[in-house]
PDB file of C-alpha atoms in Angstrom:
ATOM      1  CA  ARG A   1     111.070 171.364 119.281  1.00 57.00           C
ATOM      2  CA  ASP A   2     107.466 169.539 119.887  1.00 70.00           C
ATOM      3  CA  GLN A   3     107.870 167.405 116.712  1.00 79.00           C
ATOM      4  CA  PRO A   4     110.035 164.134 116.981  1.00 83.00           C
ATOM      5  CA  VAL A   5     112.576 163.213 114.223  1.00 83.00           C
ATOM      6  CA  LEU A   6     112.120 159.809 113.191  1.00 79.00           C
ATOM      7  CA  THR A   7     115.299 158.067 112.282  1.00 78.00           C
ATOM      8  CA  PRO A   8     115.838 155.165 109.639  1.00 75.00           C
ATOM      9  CA  GLY A   9     116.466 152.704 112.436  1.00 75.00           C
ATOM     10  CA  GLY A  10     113.025 153.703 114.156  1.00 79.00           C
ATOM     11  CA  TRP A  11     114.347 156.074 116.906  1.00 78.00           C
ATOM     12  CA  ARG A  12     112.428 159.009 117.819  1.00 83.00           C
ATOM     13  CA  ARG A  13     114.680 162.067 118.622  1.00 81.00           C
ATOM     14  CA  TYR A  14     113.382 165.630 119.914  1.00 84.00           C
ATOM     15  CA  PRO A  15     116.255 167.991 118.768  1.00 83.00           C
ATOM     16  CA  GLN A  16     116.506 171.117 120.890  1.00 83.00           C
ATOM     17  CA  LYS A  17     117.982 172.953 117.917  1.00 82.00           C
ATOM     18  CA  LYS A  18     117.631 172.850 114.121  1.00 80.00           C
ATOM     19  CA  SER A  19     121.304 172.038 113.815  1.00 80.00           C
ATOM     20  CA  GLN A  20     120.707 168.818 115.877  1.00 83.00           C
ATOM     21  CA  VAL A  21     118.207 167.284 113.373  1.00 82.00           C
ATOM     22  CA  LEU A  22     120.717 166.027 110.809  1.00 82.00           C
ATOM     23  CA  ASN A  23     123.392 165.095 113.553  1.00 82.00           C
ATOM     24  CA  GLY A  24     120.844 162.919 115.528  1.00 80.00           C
ATOM     25  CA  VAL A  25     119.709 161.228 112.368  1.00 80.00           C
ATOM     26  CA  VAL A  26     123.279 160.533 111.349  1.00 81.00           C
ATOM     27  CA  GLN A  27     124.346 159.265 114.803  1.00 83.00           C
ATOM     28  CA  SER A  28     121.381 157.132 115.337  1.00 82.00           C
ATOM     29  CA  LEU A  29     121.770 155.557 112.019  1.00 82.00           C
ATOM     30  CA  ALA A  30     125.477 154.636 112.882  1.00 83.00           C
ATOM     31  CA  ALA A  31     124.240 153.367 116.201  1.00 85.00           C
ATOM     32  CA  THR A  32     121.655 151.080 114.731  1.00 84.00           C
ATOM     33  CA  ILE A  33     124.077 149.792 111.941  1.00 85.00           C
ATOM     34  CA  PHE A  34     126.727 149.081 114.606  1.00 88.00           C
ATOM     35  CA  GLY A  35     124.118 147.242 116.825  1.00 88.00           C
ATOM     36  CA  ARG A  36     123.399 145.032 113.999  1.00 87.00           C
ATOM     37  CA  VAL A  37     127.243 144.507 113.601  1.00 90.00           C
ATOM     38  CA  LEU A  38     127.638 143.583 117.261  1.00 94.00           C
ATOM     39  CA  ARG A  39     124.774 141.122 117.021  1.00 93.00           C
ATOM     40  CA  GLU A  40     126.160 139.470 114.067  1.00 93.00           C
ATOM     41  CA  LEU A  41     129.855 139.387 115.478  1.00 95.00           C
ATOM     42  CA  ASP A  42     128.377 137.748 118.530  1.00 96.00           C
ATOM     43  CA  ARG A  43     126.539 135.189 116.646  1.00 97.00           C
ATOM     44  CA  GLN A  44     129.519 134.108 114.465  1.00 97.00           C
ATOM     45  CA  LEU A  45     132.278 134.407 117.030  1.00 97.00           C
ATOM     46  CA  ARG A  46     130.769 132.480 119.851  1.00 97.00           C
ATOM     47  CA  PRO A  47     131.044 129.047 118.004  1.00 97.00           C
ATOM     48  CA  LEU A  48     134.849 129.660 117.810  1.00 97.00           C
ATOM     49  CA  GLY A  49     135.107 130.513 121.527  1.00 97.00           C
ATOM     50  CA  GLY A  50     135.175 134.286 120.834  1.00 96.00           C
ATOM     51  CA  LEU A  51     133.748 137.101 123.092  1.00 95.00           C
ATOM     52  CA  ILE A  52     133.337 140.635 122.282  1.00 95.00           C
ATOM     53  CA  LEU A  53     134.999 142.475 125.290  1.00 93.00           C
ATOM     54  CA  GLN A  54     134.472 146.119 124.470  1.00 90.00           C
ATOM     55  CA  GLN A  55     133.081 148.480 122.010  1.00 89.00           C
ATOM     56  CA  VAL A  56     133.844 152.143 121.845  1.00 85.00           C
ATOM     57  CA  HIS A  57     132.460 154.255 119.008  1.00 81.00           C
ATOM     58  CA  ASP A  58     133.429 152.310 116.125  1.00 82.00           C
ATOM     59  CA  GLU A  59     135.978 149.856 117.466  1.00 88.00           C
ATOM     60  CA  VAL A  60     135.318 146.365 118.805  1.00 92.00           C
ATOM     61  CA  ILE A  61     137.718 144.432 120.989  1.00 92.00           C
ATOM     62  CA  VAL A  62     137.403 140.742 120.793  1.00 93.00           C
ATOM     63  CA  ALA A  63     138.832 137.856 122.672  1.00 94.00           C
ATOM     64  CA  ILE A  64     139.433 134.797 120.643  1.00 95.00           C
ATOM     65  CA  PRO A  65     141.425 131.480 121.170  1.00 95.00           C
ATOM     66  CA  PRO A  66     144.869 132.006 119.207  1.00 94.00           C
ATOM     67  CA  ALA A  67     144.165 128.736 117.305  1.00 96.00           C
ATOM     68  CA  VAL A  68     141.148 130.270 115.456  1.00 96.00           C
ATOM     69  CA  ALA A  69     142.544 133.935 115.220  1.00 95.00           C
ATOM     70  CA  ASP A  70     142.744 133.823 111.628  1.00 96.00           C
ATOM     71  CA  ASP A  71     139.088 132.579 110.969  1.00 96.00           C
ATOM     72  CA  ALA A  72     137.902 135.235 113.593  1.00 96.00           C
ATOM     73  CA  SER A  73     139.873 137.995 111.806  1.00 95.00           C
ATOM     74  CA  ASP A  74     138.064 137.137 108.464  1.00 96.00           C
ATOM     75  CA  ILE A  75     134.652 137.107 110.233  1.00 96.00           C
ATOM     76  CA  VAL A  76     135.129 140.603 111.675  1.00 95.00           C
ATOM     77  CA  ASP A  77     136.336 141.808 108.440  1.00 94.00           C
ATOM     78  CA  THR A  78     133.549 140.380 106.431  1.00 93.00           C
ATOM     79  CA  VAL A  79     130.816 141.363 109.069  1.00 92.00           C
ATOM     80  CA  MET A  80     132.211 144.950 109.517  1.00 90.00           C
ATOM     81  CA  SER A  81     132.974 145.839 105.928  1.00 88.00           C
ATOM     82  CA  SER A  82     129.548 144.622 104.663  1.00 85.00           C
ATOM     83  CA  ALA A  83     127.439 146.062 107.511  1.00 82.00           C
ATOM     84  CA  ALA A  84     126.022 148.808 105.285  1.00 79.00           C
ATOM     85  CA  VAL A  85     126.340 147.100 101.810  1.00 76.00           C
ATOM     86  CA  ALA A  86     123.462 144.479 101.977  1.00 66.00           C
ATOM     87  CA  PRO A  87     120.224 145.691 100.868  1.00 58.00           C
ATOM     88  CA  THR A  88     118.496 147.305 103.754  1.00 65.00           C
ATOM     89  CA  ALA A  89     115.788 149.851 104.475  1.00 65.00           C
ATOM     90  CA  LEU A  90     118.356 152.000 106.498  1.00 70.00           C
ATOM     91  CA  LEU A  91     120.185 153.153 103.461  1.00 74.00           C
ATOM     92  CA  PRO A  92     119.269 153.862  99.904  1.00 74.00           C
ATOM     93  CA  HIS A  93     122.662 152.808  98.420  1.00 76.00           C
ATOM     94  CA  PRO A  94     125.455 150.521  99.660  1.00 77.00           C
ATOM     95  CA  VAL A  95     128.243 152.138 101.753  1.00 79.00           C
ATOM     96  CA  PRO A  96     131.360 149.820 102.274  1.00 78.00           C
ATOM     97  CA  PHE A  97     133.024 150.462 105.636  1.00 83.00           C
ATOM     98  CA  VAL A  98     136.890 150.462 105.788  1.00 88.00           C
ATOM     99  CA  VAL A  99     138.158 147.891 108.517  1.00 91.00           C
ATOM    100  CA  ARG A 100     141.570 147.824 110.046  1.00 92.00           C
ATOM    101  CA  ILE A 101     142.135 144.703 112.174  1.00 92.00           C
ATOM    102  CA  LYS A 102     144.867 144.782 114.921  1.00 91.00           C
ATOM    103  CA  ARG A 103     145.866 141.599 116.626  1.00 90.00           C
ATOM    104  CA  GLY A 104     147.726 141.191 120.157  1.00 89.00           C
ATOM    105  CA  HIS A 105     148.078 139.199 123.084  1.00 86.00           C
ATOM    106  CA  SER A 106     147.221 141.832 125.638  1.00 84.00           C
ATOM    107  CA  TRP A 107     145.601 145.371 125.701  1.00 78.00           C
ATOM    108  CA  ALA A 108     149.021 146.891 125.759  1.00 85.00           C
ATOM    109  CA  ASP A 109     149.685 145.547 122.107  1.00 85.00           C
ATOM    110  CA  PHE A 110     146.990 148.002 121.011  1.00 76.00           C
ATOM    111  CA  ILE A 111     148.340 151.293 122.302  1.00 73.00           C
TER     112      ILE A 111
END
């Protein structure tokens, strides 16, 4: 309890139970990878007029002008699917992510 667990992303966690050690490492690793994804999506979508509206767990909702929706879909797919494939100190082996993209004109289109 007194010893911190250092995650691959550099976070220090103080688990209260032994069962929380692995869970804390896995969840913080996912948060670190997804943080990188969000920064890269923001960097690549802004020139197209795109904006990240919402992120919940492993989902991202993006607003993009309809004229560049195909380009934006390609960017989202590429960035998210390759987030843990590139050589990184976070993971010893590449792990491709499965990406599903839904498009619509309003939030109601996603329900």
